[in-house]
XYZ file of N, CA and C in Angstrom:
456
model
N 113.437 71.073 104.390
C 112.644 72.249 104.045
C 111.318 72.252 104.797
N 110.736 71.092 105.010
C 109.469 71.031 105.721
C 109.636 71.280 107.212
N 110.867 71.239 107.687
C 111.126 71.506 109.104
C 111.419 72.980 109.321
N 112.242 73.556 108.468
C 112.675 74.944 108.639
C 111.611 75.939 108.191
N 110.998 75.707 107.040
C 110.050 76.671 106.475
C 108.906 77.028 107.420
N 108.256 76.061 108.065
C 107.149 76.459 108.950
C 107.591 77.381 110.082
N 108.717 77.103 110.700
C 109.162 77.937 111.823
C 109.626 79.304 111.346
N 110.270 79.347 110.183
C 110.664 80.632 109.617
C 109.419 81.447 109.273
N 108.434 80.794 108.666
C 107.196 81.494 108.291
C 106.474 82.026 109.519
N 106.396 81.222 110.564
C 105.731 81.653 111.798
C 106.511 82.790 112.450
N 107.831 82.655 112.475
C 108.664 83.706 113.078
C 108.550 85.031 112.352
N 108.565 84.987 111.028
C 108.452 86.245 110.285
C 107.038 86.809 110.353
N 106.044 85.945 110.463
C 104.672 86.437 110.654
C 104.561 87.160 111.993
N 105.163 86.587 113.018
C 105.147 87.240 114.337
C 105.890 88.569 114.288
N 107.020 88.606 113.585
C 107.778 89.849 113.442
C 106.940 90.912 112.731
N 106.273 90.518 111.658
C 105.443 91.467 110.914
C 104.284 91.966 111.769
N 103.709 91.080 112.574
C 102.648 91.512 113.486
C 103.187 92.487 114.528
N 104.412 92.282 114.965
C 105.039 93.225 115.892
C 105.231 94.592 115.259
N 105.598 94.609 113.992
C 105.722 95.877 113.264
C 104.365 96.576 113.222
N 103.324 95.819 112.941
C 101.970 96.400 112.912
C 101.612 97.014 114.261
N 101.829 96.268 115.315
C 101.466 96.756 116.655
C 102.261 98.010 117.013
N 103.538 98.025 116.667
C 104.360 99.204 116.950
C 103.867 100.407 116.150
N 103.484 100.187 114.901
C 102.983 101.286 114.074
C 101.681 101.844 114.636
N 100.793 100.968 115.090
C 99.537 101.427 115.698
C 99.840 102.233 116.955
N 100.719 101.731 117.787
C 101.053 102.423 119.037
C 101.673 103.794 118.771
N 102.646 103.850 117.881
C 103.327 105.127 117.615
C 102.411 106.124 116.920
N 101.562 105.636 116.048
C 100.605 106.527 115.391
C 99.611 107.069 116.403
N 99.126 106.212 117.280
C 98.199 106.648 118.331
C 98.840 107.724 119.191
N 100.053 107.488 119.632
C 100.757 108.468 120.465
C 100.905 109.797 119.739
N 101.223 109.739 118.457
C 101.400 110.973 117.682
C 100.075 111.726 117.538
N 99.002 111.011 117.229
C 97.707 111.674 117.049
C 97.191 112.278 118.347
N 97.486 111.640 119.459
C 97.019 112.118 120.765
C 97.853 113.295 121.264
N 99.131 113.323 120.919
C 100.026 114.328 121.510
C 100.342 115.513 120.606
N 99.886 115.489 119.363
C 100.255 116.539 118.414
C 99.023 117.324 117.993
N 99.198 118.628 117.914
C 98.079 119.473 117.521
C 98.522 120.659 116.696
N 97.562 121.499 116.400
C 97.790 122.709 115.624
C 97.766 123.907 116.566
N 98.803 124.704 116.530
C 98.880 125.863 117.420
C 97.838 126.919 117.079
N 97.520 127.080 115.799
C 96.639 128.173 115.382
C 95.184 127.991 115.822
N 94.732 126.735 116.009
C 93.330 126.563 116.409
C 93.141 125.632 117.610
N 94.225 125.068 118.109
C 94.145 124.217 119.291
C 93.642 122.806 119.043
N 93.318 122.491 117.800
C 92.870 121.132 117.490
C 94.031 120.147 117.584
N 93.719 118.957 118.058
C 94.695 117.878 118.081
C 94.490 117.041 116.820
N 95.527 116.331 116.409
C 95.389 115.472 115.234
C 94.282 114.438 115.433
N 94.093 113.995 116.653
C 93.043 113.006 116.929
C 91.640 113.560 116.674
N 91.511 114.877 116.562
C 90.217 115.491 116.289
C 89.807 115.364 114.819
N 90.725 114.948 113.968
C 90.443 114.844 112.535
C 89.911 113.447 112.202
N 88.680 113.358 111.689
C 88.074 112.045 111.448
C 88.836 111.185 110.443
N 89.460 111.793 109.452
C 90.192 110.991 108.468
C 91.404 110.304 109.100
N 92.039 110.963 110.063
C 93.192 110.354 110.734
C 92.737 109.254 111.688
N 91.623 109.470 112.362
C 91.072 108.414 113.224
C 90.670 107.199 112.390
N 90.126 107.441 111.201
C 89.731 106.335 110.321
C 90.949 105.527 109.883
N 92.038 106.210 109.576
C 93.267 105.490 109.212
C 93.762 104.650 110.379
N 93.733 105.231 111.567
C 94.164 104.499 112.760
C 93.265 103.285 113.003
N 91.974 103.463 112.821
C 91.041 102.342 112.997
C 91.350 101.225 112.003
N 91.596 101.586 110.761
C 91.923 100.582 109.743
C 93.227 99.869 110.091
N 94.194 100.620 110.599
C 95.461 100.018 111.028
C 95.219 98.978 112.118
N 94.393 99.327 113.074
C 94.115 98.427 114.189
C 93.397 97.162 113.719
N 92.415 97.320 112.849
C 91.659 96.165 112.345
C 92.575 95.224 111.560
N 93.388 95.775 110.662
C 94.310 94.939 109.865
C 95.289 94.202 110.772
N 95.756 94.876 111.804
C 96.680 94.247 112.746
C 96.015 93.075 113.449
N 94.821 93.290 113.949
C 94.134 92.229 114.690
C 93.712 91.077 113.781
N 93.383 91.352 112.528
C 93.075 90.269 111.587
C 94.292 89.368 111.401
N 95.430 89.988 111.212
C 96.657 89.225 111.008
C 97.039 88.439 112.257
N 96.921 89.074 113.404
C 97.239 88.384 114.662
C 96.295 87.211 114.902
N 95.047 87.375 114.538
C 94.072 86.300 114.708
C 94.438 85.084 113.852
N 94.813 85.319 112.608
C 95.209 84.216 111.738
C 96.459 83.527 112.281
N 97.391 84.299 112.798
C 98.588 83.693 113.392
C 98.203 82.822 114.584
N 97.289 83.287 115.403
C 96.821 82.490 116.536
C 96.175 81.185 116.086
N 95.363 81.259 115.037
C 94.742 80.048 114.487
C 95.804 79.099 113.933
N 96.835 79.669 113.331
C 97.925 78.854 112.792
C 98.668 78.133 113.904
N 98.914 78.827 114.994
C 99.583 78.184 116.127
C 98.727 77.053 116.693
N 97.413 77.247 116.721
C 96.510 76.163 117.132
C 96.636 74.972 116.180
N 96.734 75.254 114.888
C 96.898 74.194 113.887
C 98.211 73.429 114.100
N 99.261 74.150 114.441
C 100.559 73.503 114.661
C 100.504 72.588 115.882
N 99.767 73.005 116.900
C 99.639 72.176 118.105
C 98.837 70.907 117.837
N 97.882 70.973 116.929
C 97.074 69.805 116.547
C 97.044 69.737 115.022
N 98.132 69.266 114.409
C 98.262 69.316 112.947
C 97.178 68.531 112.208
N 96.853 69.062 111.032
C 95.931 68.394 110.116
C 96.442 68.636 108.700
N 95.684 68.188 107.721
C 96.115 68.363 106.332
C 96.140 69.833 105.908
N 95.440 70.708 106.617
C 95.420 72.132 106.247
C 96.463 72.960 107.000
N 97.214 72.348 107.888
C 98.207 73.099 108.665
C 99.219 73.825 107.776
N 99.807 73.172 106.751
C 100.759 73.905 105.900
C 100.130 75.126 105.228
N 98.866 75.006 104.844
C 98.171 76.143 104.229
C 98.038 77.291 105.224
N 97.694 76.982 106.459
C 97.605 78.011 107.491
C 98.948 78.705 107.688
N 100.026 77.929 107.693
C 101.364 78.499 107.890
C 101.681 79.494 106.781
N 101.452 79.096 105.538
C 101.733 79.978 104.403
C 100.838 81.214 104.423
N 99.556 81.013 104.690
C 98.622 82.142 104.721
C 98.948 83.109 105.849
N 99.391 82.585 106.962
C 99.720 83.433 108.101
C 100.885 84.359 107.769
N 101.911 83.802 107.134
C 103.055 84.639 106.744
C 102.623 85.688 105.724
N 101.887 85.262 104.705
C 101.455 86.195 103.668
C 100.585 87.305 104.249
N 99.617 86.938 105.071
C 98.715 87.936 105.660
C 99.473 88.923 106.536
N 100.427 88.423 107.300
C 101.185 89.301 108.194
C 102.081 90.251 107.409
N 102.734 89.741 106.362
C 103.590 90.609 105.551
C 102.770 91.690 104.859
N 101.616 91.312 104.320
C 100.747 92.292 103.665
C 100.210 93.301 104.675
N 99.824 92.818 105.847
C 99.320 93.721 106.885
C 100.391 94.723 107.287
N 101.622 94.265 107.443
C 102.700 95.171 107.854
C 102.910 96.277 106.827
N 102.867 95.921 105.553
C 103.019 96.933 104.501
C 101.835 97.900 104.525
N 100.632 97.371 104.617
C 99.435 98.222 104.624
C 99.377 99.122 105.856
N 99.660 98.549 107.010
C 99.568 99.303 108.265
C 100.626 100.400 108.321
N 101.845 100.100 107.901
C 102.882 101.141 107.945
C 102.639 102.212 106.887
N 102.035 101.837 105.770
C 101.663 102.838 104.770
C 100.621 103.794 105.348
N 99.634 103.246 106.034
C 98.624 104.088 106.685
C 99.237 104.938 107.794
N 100.211 104.399 108.505
C 100.883 105.169 109.560
C 101.599 106.374 108.963
N 102.258 106.164 107.831
C 102.941 107.277 107.168
C 101.934 108.360 106.771
N 100.796 107.945 106.262
C 99.770 108.906 105.842
C 99.139 109.604 107.040
N 98.881 108.863 108.102
C 98.236 109.451 109.281
C 99.152 110.428 109.997
N 100.438 110.141 110.016
C 101.381 110.997 110.752
C 101.961 112.106 109.889
N 101.706 112.069 108.597
C 102.157 113.136 107.716
C 103.671 113.270 107.678
N 104.128 114.495 107.515
C 105.557 114.763 107.406
C 106.364 114.294 108.597
N 105.753 114.291 109.773
C 106.464 113.840 110.977
C 106.856 112.372 110.875
N 106.156 111.598 110.058
C 106.462 110.172 109.915
C 107.837 109.948 109.300
N 108.348 110.945 108.596
C 109.660 110.812 107.971
C 110.801 111.102 108.935
N 110.486 111.696 110.070
C 111.541 111.986 111.043
C 111.821 110.743 111.878
N 113.019 110.642 112.363
C 113.412 109.453 113.125
C 112.791 109.406 114.512
N 112.327 110.527 115.030
C 111.844 110.526 116.414
C 110.573 109.692 116.596
N 109.776 109.526 115.559
C 108.582 108.678 115.671
C 108.899 107.200 115.443
N 109.901 106.934 114.649
C 110.261 105.552 114.343
C 109.391 104.900 113.285
N 108.479 105.665 112.724
C 107.566 105.098 111.722
C 108.298 104.819 110.414
N 109.243 105.676 110.054
C 109.956 105.467 108.793
C 110.740 104.172 108.827
N 111.256 103.799 109.973
C 111.983 102.525 110.082
C 111.018 101.340 109.994
N 109.877 101.450 110.642
C 108.874 100.389 110.548
C 108.400 100.229 109.101
N 108.219 101.360 108.417
C 107.810 101.361 107.011
C 108.823 100.587 106.174
N 110.097 100.855 106.409
C 111.167 100.173 105.680
C 111.220 98.689 106.048
N 111.201 98.400 107.332
C 111.323 97.014 107.788
C 110.153 96.149 107.322
N 108.968 96.745 107.226
C 107.798 95.988 106.769
C 107.995 95.467 105.352
N 108.729 96.194 104.565
C 108.928 95.806 103.173
C 110.005 94.740 102.999
N 110.836 94.534 103.996
C 111.901 93.532 103.897
C 111.330 92.132 103.717
N 110.230 91.840 104.397
C 109.631 90.518 104.291
C 109.150 90.172 102.895
N 108.820 91.189 102.120
C 108.338 90.956 100.762
C 109.394 90.319 99.878
N 110.660 90.615 100.152
C 111.734 90.138 99.280
C 112.535 89.000 99.899
N 112.227 88.637 101.140
C 112.895 87.509 101.783
C 112.170 86.228 101.378
N 112.923 85.245 100.929
C 112.311 83.986 100.504
C 111.665 83.271 101.690
N 110.525 82.668 101.495
C 109.732 82.754 100.276
C 109.071 84.131 100.164
N 109.254 84.747 99.006
C 108.712 86.081 98.773
C 107.188 86.037 98.743
N 106.592 87.198 98.722
C 105.133 87.293 98.639
C 104.629 86.607 97.363
N 105.346 86.775 96.273
C 104.940 86.109 95.030
C 104.997 84.592 95.183
N 106.069 84.091 95.817
C 106.166 82.647 96.063
C 105.027 82.172 96.961
N 104.756 82.921 98.013
C 103.691 82.528 98.938
C 102.345 82.448 98.228
N 102.058 83.442 97.399
C 100.806 83.405 96.636
C 100.746 82.168 95.746
N 101.868 81.833 95.103
C 101.908 80.650 94.257
C 101.728 79.377 95.082
N 102.433 79.275 96.216
C 102.312 78.089 97.070
C 100.874 77.906 97.557
N 100.265 78.998 97.979
C 98.880 78.924 98.472
C 97.946 78.501 97.342
N 98.126 79.092 96.170
C 97.321 78.702 95.010
C 97.518 77.238 94.644
N 98.769 76.766 94.717
C 99.052 75.356 94.437
C 98.331 74.465 95.448
N 98.425 74.829 96.722
C 97.779 74.023 97.761
C 96.264 73.990 97.569
N 95.691 75.121 97.226
C 94.236 75.194 97.060
C 93.739 74.405 95.848
N 94.614 74.239 94.846
C 94.205 73.520 93.634
C 94.718 72.086 93.594
N 95.276 71.616 94.706
C 95.701 70.225 94.789
C 97.047 69.911 94.181
N 97.817 70.928 93.829
C 99.158 70.698 93.287
C 100.163 70.587 94.427
N 101.269 69.872 94.201
C 102.307 69.824 95.240
C 102.956 71.202 95.401
N 103.375 71.525 96.626
C 103.988 72.833 96.874
C 105.328 72.978 96.170
N 106.086 71.902 96.102
C 107.438 71.976 95.527
C 107.591 70.974 94.398
């Protein structure tokens, strides 16, 4: 378990970060290329949509940064390396859910159509929540590690 879990956690964290990056890219493309015929405004002209996109980008980069720190920990292991691995997976899974939720809101009704691909990212982001170790398990493991209890 100590051999498989870290690599699975890192792999799924990377996958979740990829979902975040794809959601940011597709949302950006939609906001830049879509507008209103009646007044000529583009979606990117709306400050609330730009704010959602900005939040998506920040959450994505926060998660990617933690994953990078975790990979550094794996290259030079210490007593906190397992904690970094667990936190990296949890942060990435949460970021993917948050970022795709914001993408759905920023893209509006178009987000439900298959041509943007956001609805699939929204669905895929949620898969990590129920794949063991689930988000609830990860929170428990992290809490156990922080309070000096054994993980298993």
